[in-house]
Coordinates of C-alpha atoms and ligand atoms in Angstrom, one line a residue:
X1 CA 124.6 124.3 89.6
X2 CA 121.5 124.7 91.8
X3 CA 122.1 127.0 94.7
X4 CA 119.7 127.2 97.2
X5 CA 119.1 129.7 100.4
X6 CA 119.2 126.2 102.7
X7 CA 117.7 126.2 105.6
X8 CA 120.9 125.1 107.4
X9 CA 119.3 123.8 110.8
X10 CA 120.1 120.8 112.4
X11 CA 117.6 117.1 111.7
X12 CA 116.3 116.3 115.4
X13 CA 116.0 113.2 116.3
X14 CA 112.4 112.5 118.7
X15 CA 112.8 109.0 120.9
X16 CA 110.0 110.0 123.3
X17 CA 108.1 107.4 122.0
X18 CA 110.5 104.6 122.4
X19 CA 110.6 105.1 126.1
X20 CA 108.4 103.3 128.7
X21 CA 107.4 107.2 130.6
X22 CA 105.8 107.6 127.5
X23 CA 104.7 104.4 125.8
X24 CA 104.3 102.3 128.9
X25 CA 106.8 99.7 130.7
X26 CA 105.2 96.4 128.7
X27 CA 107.8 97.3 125.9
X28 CA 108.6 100.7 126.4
X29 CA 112.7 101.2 127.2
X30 CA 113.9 102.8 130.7
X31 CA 115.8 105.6 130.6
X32 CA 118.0 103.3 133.5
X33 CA 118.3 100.8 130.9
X34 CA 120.3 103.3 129.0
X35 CA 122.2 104.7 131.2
X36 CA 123.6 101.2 132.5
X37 CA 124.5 101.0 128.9
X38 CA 126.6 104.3 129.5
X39 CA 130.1 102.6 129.6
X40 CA 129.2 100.3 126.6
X41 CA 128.3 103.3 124.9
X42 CA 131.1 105.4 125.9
X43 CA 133.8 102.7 124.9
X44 CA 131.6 101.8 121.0
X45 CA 131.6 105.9 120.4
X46 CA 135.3 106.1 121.5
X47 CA 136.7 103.1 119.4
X48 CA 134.8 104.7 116.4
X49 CA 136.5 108.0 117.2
X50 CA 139.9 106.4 117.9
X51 CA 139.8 104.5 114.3
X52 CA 138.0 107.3 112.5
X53 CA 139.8 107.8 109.0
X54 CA 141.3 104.1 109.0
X55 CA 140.7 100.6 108.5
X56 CA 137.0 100.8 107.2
X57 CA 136.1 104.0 109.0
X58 CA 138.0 105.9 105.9
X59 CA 134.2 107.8 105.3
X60 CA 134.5 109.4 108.1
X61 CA 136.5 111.8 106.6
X62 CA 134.7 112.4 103.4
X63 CA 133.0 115.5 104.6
X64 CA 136.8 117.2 105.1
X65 CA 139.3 115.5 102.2
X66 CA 137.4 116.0 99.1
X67 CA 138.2 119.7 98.0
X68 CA 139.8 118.4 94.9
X69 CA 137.6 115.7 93.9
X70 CA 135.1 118.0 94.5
X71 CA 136.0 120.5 92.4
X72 CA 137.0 117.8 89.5
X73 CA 133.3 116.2 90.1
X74 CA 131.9 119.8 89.4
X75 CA 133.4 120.2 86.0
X76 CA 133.2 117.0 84.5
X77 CA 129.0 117.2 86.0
X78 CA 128.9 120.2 83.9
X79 CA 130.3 118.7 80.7
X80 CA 127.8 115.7 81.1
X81 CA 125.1 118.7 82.0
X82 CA 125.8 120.5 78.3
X83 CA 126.7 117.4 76.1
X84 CA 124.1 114.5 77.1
X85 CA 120.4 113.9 77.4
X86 CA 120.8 111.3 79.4
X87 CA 123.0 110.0 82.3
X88 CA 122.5 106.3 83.3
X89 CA 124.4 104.7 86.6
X90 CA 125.2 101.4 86.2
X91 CA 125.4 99.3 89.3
X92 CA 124.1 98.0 92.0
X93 CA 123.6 97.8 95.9
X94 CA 125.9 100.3 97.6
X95 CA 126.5 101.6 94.1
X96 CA 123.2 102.5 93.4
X97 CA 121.0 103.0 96.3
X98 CA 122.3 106.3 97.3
X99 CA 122.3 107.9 93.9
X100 CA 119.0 106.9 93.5
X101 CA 117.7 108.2 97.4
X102 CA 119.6 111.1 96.3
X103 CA 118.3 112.2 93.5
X104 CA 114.5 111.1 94.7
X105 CA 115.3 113.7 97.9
X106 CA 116.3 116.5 96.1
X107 CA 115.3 117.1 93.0
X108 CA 111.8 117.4 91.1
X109 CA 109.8 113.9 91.8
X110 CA 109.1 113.8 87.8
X111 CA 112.2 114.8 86.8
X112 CA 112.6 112.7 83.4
X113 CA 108.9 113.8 82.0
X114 CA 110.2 117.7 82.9
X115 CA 111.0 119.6 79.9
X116 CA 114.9 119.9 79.5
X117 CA 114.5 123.7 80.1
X118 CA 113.2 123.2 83.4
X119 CA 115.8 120.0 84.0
X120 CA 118.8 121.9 83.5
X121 CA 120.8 118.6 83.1
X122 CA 119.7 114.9 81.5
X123 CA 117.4 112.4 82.2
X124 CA 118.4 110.4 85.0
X125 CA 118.2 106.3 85.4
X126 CA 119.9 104.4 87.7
X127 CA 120.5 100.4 86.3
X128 CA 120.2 98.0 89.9
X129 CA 119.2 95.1 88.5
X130 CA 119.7 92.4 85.5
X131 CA 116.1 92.1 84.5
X132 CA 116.4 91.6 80.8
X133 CA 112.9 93.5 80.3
X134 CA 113.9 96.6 82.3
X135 CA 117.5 96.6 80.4
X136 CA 115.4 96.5 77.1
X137 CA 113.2 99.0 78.4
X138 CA 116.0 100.8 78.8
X139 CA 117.2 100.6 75.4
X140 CA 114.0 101.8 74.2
X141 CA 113.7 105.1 75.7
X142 CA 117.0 106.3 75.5
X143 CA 119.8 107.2 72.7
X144 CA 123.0 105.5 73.1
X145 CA 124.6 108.3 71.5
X146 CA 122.7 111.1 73.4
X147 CA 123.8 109.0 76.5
X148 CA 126.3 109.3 79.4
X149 CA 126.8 105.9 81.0
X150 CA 128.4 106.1 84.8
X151 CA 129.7 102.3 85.2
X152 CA 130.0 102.5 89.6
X153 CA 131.5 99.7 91.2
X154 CA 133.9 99.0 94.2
X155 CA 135.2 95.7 93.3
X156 CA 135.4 96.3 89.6
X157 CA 133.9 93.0 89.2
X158 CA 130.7 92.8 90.4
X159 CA 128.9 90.4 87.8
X160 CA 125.1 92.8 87.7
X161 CA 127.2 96.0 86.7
X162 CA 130.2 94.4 84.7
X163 CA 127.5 92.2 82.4
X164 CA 126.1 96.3 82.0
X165 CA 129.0 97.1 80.9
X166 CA 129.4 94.6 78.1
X167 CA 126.2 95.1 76.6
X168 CA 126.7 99.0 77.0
X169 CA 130.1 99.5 75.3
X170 CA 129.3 97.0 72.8
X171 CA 126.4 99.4 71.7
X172 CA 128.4 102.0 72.1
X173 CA 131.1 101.0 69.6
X174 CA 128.2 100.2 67.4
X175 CA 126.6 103.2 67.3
X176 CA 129.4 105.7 68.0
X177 CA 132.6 104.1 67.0
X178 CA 135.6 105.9 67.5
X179 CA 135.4 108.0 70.7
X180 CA 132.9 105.5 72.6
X181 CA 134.8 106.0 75.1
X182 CA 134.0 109.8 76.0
X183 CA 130.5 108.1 76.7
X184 CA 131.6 106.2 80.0
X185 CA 132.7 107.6 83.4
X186 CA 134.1 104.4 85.5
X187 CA 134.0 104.9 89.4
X188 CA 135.9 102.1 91.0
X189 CA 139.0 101.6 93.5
X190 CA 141.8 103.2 92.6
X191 CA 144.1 100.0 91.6
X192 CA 141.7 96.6 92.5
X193 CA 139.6 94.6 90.5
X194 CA 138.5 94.5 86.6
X195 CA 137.4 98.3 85.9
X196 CA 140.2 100.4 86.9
X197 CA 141.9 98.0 84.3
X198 CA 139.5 98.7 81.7
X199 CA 139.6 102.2 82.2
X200 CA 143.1 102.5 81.9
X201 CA 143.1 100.3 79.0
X202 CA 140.1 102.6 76.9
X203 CA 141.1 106.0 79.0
X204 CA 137.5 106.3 80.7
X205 CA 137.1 109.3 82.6
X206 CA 137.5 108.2 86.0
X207 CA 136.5 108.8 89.8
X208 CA 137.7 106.6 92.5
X209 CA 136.0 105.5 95.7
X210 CA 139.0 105.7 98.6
X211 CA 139.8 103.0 100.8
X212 CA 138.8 102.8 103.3
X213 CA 135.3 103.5 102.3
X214 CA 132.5 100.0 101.3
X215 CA 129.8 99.9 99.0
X216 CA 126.9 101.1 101.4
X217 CA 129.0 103.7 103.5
X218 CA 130.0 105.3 99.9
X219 CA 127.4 108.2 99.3
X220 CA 129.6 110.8 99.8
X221 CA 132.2 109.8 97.4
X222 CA 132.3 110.3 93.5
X223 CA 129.7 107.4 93.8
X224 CA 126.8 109.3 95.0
X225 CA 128.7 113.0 94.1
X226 CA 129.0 112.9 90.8
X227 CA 125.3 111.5 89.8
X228 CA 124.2 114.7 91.9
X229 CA 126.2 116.7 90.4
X230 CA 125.1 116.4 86.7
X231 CA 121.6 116.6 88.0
X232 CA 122.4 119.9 89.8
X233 CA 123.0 119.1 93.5
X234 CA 125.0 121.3 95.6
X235 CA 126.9 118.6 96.9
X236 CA 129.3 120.9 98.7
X237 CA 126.0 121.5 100.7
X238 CA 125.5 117.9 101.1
X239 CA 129.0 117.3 102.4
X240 CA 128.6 120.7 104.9
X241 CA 125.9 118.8 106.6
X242 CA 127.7 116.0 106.7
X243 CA 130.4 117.5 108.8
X244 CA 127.7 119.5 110.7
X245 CA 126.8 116.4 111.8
X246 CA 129.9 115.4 112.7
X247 CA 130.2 118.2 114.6
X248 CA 126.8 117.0 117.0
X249 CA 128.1 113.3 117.9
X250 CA 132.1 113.7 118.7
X251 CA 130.3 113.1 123.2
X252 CA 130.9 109.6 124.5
X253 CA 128.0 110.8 126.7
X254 CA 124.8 109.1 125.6
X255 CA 122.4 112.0 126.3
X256 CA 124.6 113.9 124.5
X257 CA 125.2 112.6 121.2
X258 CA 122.1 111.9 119.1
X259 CA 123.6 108.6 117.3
X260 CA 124.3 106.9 120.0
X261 CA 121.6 107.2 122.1
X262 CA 120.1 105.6 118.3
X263 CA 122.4 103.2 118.6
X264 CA 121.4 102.4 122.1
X265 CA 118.2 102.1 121.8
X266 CA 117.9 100.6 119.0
X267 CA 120.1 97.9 120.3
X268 CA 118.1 97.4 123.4
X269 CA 115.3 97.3 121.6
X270 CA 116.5 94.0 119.4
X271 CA 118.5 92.1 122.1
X272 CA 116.4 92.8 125.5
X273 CA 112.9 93.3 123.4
X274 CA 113.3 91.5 120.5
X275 CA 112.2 94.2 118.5
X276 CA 113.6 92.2 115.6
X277 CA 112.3 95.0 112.7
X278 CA 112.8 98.5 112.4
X279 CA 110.4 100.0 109.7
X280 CA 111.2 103.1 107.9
X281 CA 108.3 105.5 107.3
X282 CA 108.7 108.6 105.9
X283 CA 106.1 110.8 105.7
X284 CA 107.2 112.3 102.4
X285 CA 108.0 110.6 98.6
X286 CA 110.9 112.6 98.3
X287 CA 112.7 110.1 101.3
X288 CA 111.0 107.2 100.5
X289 CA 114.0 106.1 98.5
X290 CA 116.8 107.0 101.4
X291 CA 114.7 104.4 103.6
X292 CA 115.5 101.5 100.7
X293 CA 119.5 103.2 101.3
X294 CA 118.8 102.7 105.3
X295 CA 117.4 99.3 104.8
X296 CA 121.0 97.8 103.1
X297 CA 123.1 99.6 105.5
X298 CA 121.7 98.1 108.7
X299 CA 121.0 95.1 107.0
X300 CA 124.3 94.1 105.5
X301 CA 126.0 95.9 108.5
X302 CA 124.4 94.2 111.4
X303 CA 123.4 90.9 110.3
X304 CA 126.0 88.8 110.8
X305 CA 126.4 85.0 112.1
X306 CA 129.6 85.4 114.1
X307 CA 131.5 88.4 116.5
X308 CA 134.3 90.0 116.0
X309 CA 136.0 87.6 118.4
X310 CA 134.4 85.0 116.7
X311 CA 131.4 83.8 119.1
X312 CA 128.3 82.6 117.3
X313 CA 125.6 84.9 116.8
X314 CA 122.7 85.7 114.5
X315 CA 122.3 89.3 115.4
X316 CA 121.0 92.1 113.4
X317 CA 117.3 93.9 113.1
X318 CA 115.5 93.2 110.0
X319 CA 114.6 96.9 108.3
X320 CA 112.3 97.5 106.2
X321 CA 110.3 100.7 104.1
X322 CA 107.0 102.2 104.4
X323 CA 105.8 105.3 103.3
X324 CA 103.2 107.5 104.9
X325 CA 100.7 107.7 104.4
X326 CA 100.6 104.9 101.5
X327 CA 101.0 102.2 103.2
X328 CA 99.0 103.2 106.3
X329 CA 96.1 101.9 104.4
X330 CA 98.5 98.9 103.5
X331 CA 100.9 97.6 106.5
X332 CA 99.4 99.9 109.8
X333 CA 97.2 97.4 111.0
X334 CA 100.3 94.8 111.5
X335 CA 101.9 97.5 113.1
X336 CA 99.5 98.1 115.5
X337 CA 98.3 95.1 116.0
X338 CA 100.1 92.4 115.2
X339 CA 103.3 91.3 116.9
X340 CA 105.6 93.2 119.1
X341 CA 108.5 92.7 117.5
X342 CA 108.7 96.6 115.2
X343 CA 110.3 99.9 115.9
X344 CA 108.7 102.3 113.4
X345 CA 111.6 105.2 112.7
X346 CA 109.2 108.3 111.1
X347 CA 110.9 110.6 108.9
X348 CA 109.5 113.9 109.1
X349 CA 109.7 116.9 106.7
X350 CA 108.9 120.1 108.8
X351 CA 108.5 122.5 105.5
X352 CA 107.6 120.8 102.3
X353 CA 108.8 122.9 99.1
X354 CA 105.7 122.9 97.4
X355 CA 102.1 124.0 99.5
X356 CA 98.9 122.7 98.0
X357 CA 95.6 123.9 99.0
X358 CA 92.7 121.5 99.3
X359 CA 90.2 122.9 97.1
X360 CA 86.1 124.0 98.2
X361 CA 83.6 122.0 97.8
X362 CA 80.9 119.4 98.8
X363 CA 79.5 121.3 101.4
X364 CA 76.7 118.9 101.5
X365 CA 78.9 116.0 102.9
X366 CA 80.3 117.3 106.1
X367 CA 83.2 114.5 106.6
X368 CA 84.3 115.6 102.9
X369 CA 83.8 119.6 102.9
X370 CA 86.0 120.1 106.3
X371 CA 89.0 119.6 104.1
X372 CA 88.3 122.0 102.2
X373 CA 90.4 125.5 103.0
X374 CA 93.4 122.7 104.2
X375 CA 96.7 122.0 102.8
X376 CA 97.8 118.7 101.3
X377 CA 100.7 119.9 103.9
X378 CA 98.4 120.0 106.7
X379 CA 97.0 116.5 105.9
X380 CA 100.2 114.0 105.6
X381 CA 101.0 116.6 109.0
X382 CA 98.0 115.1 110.2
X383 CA 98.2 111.9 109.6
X384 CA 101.3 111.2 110.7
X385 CA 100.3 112.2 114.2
X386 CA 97.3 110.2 113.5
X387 CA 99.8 107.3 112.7
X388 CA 102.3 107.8 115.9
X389 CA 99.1 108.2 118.4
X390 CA 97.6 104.6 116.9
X391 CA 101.2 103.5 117.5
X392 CA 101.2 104.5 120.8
X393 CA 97.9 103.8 122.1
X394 CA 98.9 100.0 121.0
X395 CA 102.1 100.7 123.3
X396 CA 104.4 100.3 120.3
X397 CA 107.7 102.2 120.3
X398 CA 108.2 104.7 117.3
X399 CA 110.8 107.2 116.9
X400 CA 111.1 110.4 114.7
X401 CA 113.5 112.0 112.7
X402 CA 112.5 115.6 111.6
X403 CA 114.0 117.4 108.7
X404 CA 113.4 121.0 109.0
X405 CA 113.0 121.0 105.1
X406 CA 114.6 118.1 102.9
X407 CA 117.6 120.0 100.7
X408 CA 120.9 119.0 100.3
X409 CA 122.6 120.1 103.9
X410 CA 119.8 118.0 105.5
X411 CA 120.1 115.4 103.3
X412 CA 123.7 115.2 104.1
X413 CA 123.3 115.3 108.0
X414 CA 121.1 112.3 107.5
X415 CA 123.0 110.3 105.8
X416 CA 126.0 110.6 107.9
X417 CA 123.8 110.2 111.1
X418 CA 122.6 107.0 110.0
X419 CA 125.9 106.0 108.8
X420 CA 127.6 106.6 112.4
X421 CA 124.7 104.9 114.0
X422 CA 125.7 101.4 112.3
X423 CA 129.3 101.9 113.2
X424 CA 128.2 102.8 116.5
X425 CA 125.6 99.3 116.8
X426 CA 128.2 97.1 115.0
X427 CA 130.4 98.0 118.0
X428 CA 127.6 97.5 120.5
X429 CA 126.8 94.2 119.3
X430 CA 130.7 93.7 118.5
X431 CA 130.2 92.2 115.2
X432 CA 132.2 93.6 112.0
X433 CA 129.7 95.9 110.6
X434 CA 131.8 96.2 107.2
X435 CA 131.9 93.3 105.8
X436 CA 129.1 90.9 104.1
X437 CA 130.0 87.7 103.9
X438 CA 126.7 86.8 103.2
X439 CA 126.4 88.5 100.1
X440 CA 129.8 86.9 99.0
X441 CA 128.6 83.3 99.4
X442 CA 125.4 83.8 97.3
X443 CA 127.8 85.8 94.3
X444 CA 129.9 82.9 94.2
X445 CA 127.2 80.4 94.0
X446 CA 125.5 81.9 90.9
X447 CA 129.0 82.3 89.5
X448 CA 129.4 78.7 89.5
X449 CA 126.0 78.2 88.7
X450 CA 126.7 80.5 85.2
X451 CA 129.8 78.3 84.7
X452 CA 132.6 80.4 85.8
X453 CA 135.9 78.3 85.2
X454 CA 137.7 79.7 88.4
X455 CA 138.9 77.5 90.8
X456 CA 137.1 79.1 93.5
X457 CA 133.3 79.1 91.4
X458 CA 134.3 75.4 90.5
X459 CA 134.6 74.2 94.3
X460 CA 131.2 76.5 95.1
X461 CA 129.6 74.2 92.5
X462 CA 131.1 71.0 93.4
X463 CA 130.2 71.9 97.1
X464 CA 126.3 73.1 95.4
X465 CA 126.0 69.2 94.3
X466 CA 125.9 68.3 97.6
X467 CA 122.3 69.2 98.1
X468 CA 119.7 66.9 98.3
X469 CA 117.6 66.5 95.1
X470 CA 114.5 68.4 95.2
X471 CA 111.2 66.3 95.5
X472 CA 108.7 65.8 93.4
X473 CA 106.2 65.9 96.2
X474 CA 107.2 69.3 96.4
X475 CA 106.3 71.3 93.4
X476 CA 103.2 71.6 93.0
Ligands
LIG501 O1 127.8 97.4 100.6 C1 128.4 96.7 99.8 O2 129.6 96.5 99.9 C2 127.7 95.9 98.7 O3 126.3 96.0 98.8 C3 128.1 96.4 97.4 O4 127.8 97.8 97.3 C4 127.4 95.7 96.2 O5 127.6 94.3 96.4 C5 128.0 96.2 94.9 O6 129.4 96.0 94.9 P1 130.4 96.8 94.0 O7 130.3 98.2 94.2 O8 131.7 96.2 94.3 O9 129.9 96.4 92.6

């Protein structure tokens, strides 16, 4: 495994820009305005303590249970490390996104074109979607038989990964034959849905994801784990952070513990502003991947049509990714001038790993040769102060998160930050911030649309009839 010399400090999280002291009272938020949320606050940070470890708040724990699974993660990682070229996750959503942000965040940005000297481990793909051209694409570059496949669902019987998995074992048996099996790792509950089954049937090497823990809240289990792992990540590192985190928000005091105050404002921000978007932008590619993870965790968390007491709503913020400075030259212009209805969260690296120098030259065009001498470091530096000051000077609220360095304690610290933060808004706004609904009803409509023969896929479609036909008029 990769072990680094960490810089172990702690992310920071900057709101100065959110407030109206800073960015003006138009839209800018009242340090008042939070503290009258003080008791609100106290009582959503206590209820999360209260349950922590139960009901759905069983990933609170992660960070302190896992000694075992670690240890099992680490052995079978290395196995996968010496036998395979190639490791390929199969699944989707909560399944997938983390892996994904993961191995984006920490590792080498190119890491499939390195040579596999300088890899220490296989090529890395992660399967989110059903596109037949990307699964044939797929098929193309790598060798089934060279190939570890990690098949990582929850429900065991989400239709994306499961339809994976036919084509993949089919192949499999094909081209290996006896001892296919050694090729597929299943990470699924421990006892429901269609997986677990499977594996117990072929004797798949498996990792469970505990109760306790959903899809999007599920990083720090085998699900996101393991795929480090065999790519070389010091996931005890990750999970260190993780509880160093912990560590910083255990106040019910809202100056006092960094996700709440998140959770405050950001909750002002959507019901008394109507600050209905929040827009990721890290300033570095290596998170530009953990603001797509972000995006489904508030999203599926917070939007939601109904409270926990069962009072209408249609709360939630709408998130969404850029990525400095790409899309400053793409989206920045809405942001500073369009509506008022964004936060803009920065993620900021402090040190990045790698320091390139601009190089001399073109000392006949001033407004070209001053960059030369400069770092590529000091530039996307530059620029995102740039970005925040345009921001500002518009009187739109931004906040900052700063990694000190991005490396797997950080990392770790970040996610769990962010994942206390939803529990902490989904108690704000009192809506169940762990289930999805939402994303049930549109499964079970393309079930039925596919023809499934269950009862409950054959009432979906019956109830899908009921739509008026589409007009002519229309399509054009
Ligand atoms: O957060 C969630 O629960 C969902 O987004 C799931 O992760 C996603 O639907 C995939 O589900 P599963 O892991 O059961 O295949």
């Amino acid at each position: 495994m990769k072990k680094h010399t960490f810089v172990r400090e702690p992310i920071v999280l900057d709101v100065n820009h959110m407030m109206s002291d800073i960015v003006g009272f138009q839209y800018g938020i009242d340090a008042g305005e939070v503290d009258a949320m003080a008791d609100a606050a106290a009582a959503a940070q206590a209820a999360v303590a209260k349950n922590r470890g139960t009901g759905w708040l069983g990933w609170m724990e992660l960070p302190y249970n896992q000694d075992e699974i670690v240890a099992k993660i680490e052995k079978v990682a290395q196995s996968v490390r010496e036998q395979y070229d190639a490791f390929v996750v199969l699944g989707i959503g909560g399944s997938a996104l983390g892996p994904i942000a993961v191995q984006q965040a920490l590792n080498h940005q190119r890491w499939n074109d390195l040579p596999k000297e300088k890899r220490g481990g296989p090529k890395f793909y992660v399967e989110d979607n059903v596109d037949p051209e990307r699964m044939a694409s797929l098929l193309d570059v790598i060798d089934v038989t060279r190939t570890c496949f990690n098949i990582i669902t929850k429900s065991g019987a989400t239709a994306e990964t499961m339809s994976q998995y036919l084509i993949i074992s089919e192949l499999l048996k094909k081209a290996v034959g006896e001892g296919w099996q050694r090729h597929i790792i299943a990470t699924t509950d421990h006892e429901k849905g269609n997986l677990i089954k499977l594996a117990w049937e072929e004797g798949f090497e498996t990792f469970y994801i505990p109760d306790g823990v959903g899809g999007r809240f599920s990083e720090l289990t085998p699900v996101g784990l393991l795929p480090a792992a065999v790519c070389g990540v010091d996931i005890r590192a990750m999970l260190e952070g993780a509880a160093a985190m912990d560590t910083r928000l255990q106040s019910g005091d809202v100056w006092q513990n960094p996700a709440l105050l998140e959770a405050c404002l950001q909750y002002i921000a959507m019901e008394e502003r109507h600050m209905n978007v929040q827009v990721v932008m890290p300033y570095a590619d290596s998170l530009k991947y953990m603001a797509d993870w972000f995006c489904q965790l508030w999203a599926e968390s917070l939007g939601k049509n109904v409270t926990r007491k069962g009072m209408a709503v249609n709360c939630g913020q709408t998130p969404t990714k850029a990525l400095g400075v790409t899309d400053q030259h793409s989206q920045l212009q809405l942001y500073t001038e369009g509506p008022y209805d964004k936060v803009i969260t920065f993620l900021k690296v402090g040190t990045f790993r790698d320091e390139v120098t601009i190089a001399d030259g073109c000392e006949q065009f001033a407004d070209v040769h001053f960059l030369s001498g400069k770092t590529l470091n000091q530039l996307i530096d530059a620029e995102l102060r740039g970005t925040e000051y345009a921001l500002y000077s518009a009187g739109r609220m931004s906040q900052t998160i700063t990694l000190t360095e991005v490396n797997a304690y950080t990392l770790g610290q970040l996610i769990y930050f962010f994942e206390i933060v939803t529990a902490y808004a989904g108690e704000l706004l009192d809506v169940d911030a762990f289930n999805q609904p939402g994303v049930e009803s549109s499964k079970l409509a393309s079930y039925a649309v596919l023809g499934n023969t269950s009862e409950k896929y054959q009432r979906k479609a019956a109830e899908m009839k009921g739509r008026p036909e589409p007009l002519k008029k229309y399509t054009l």
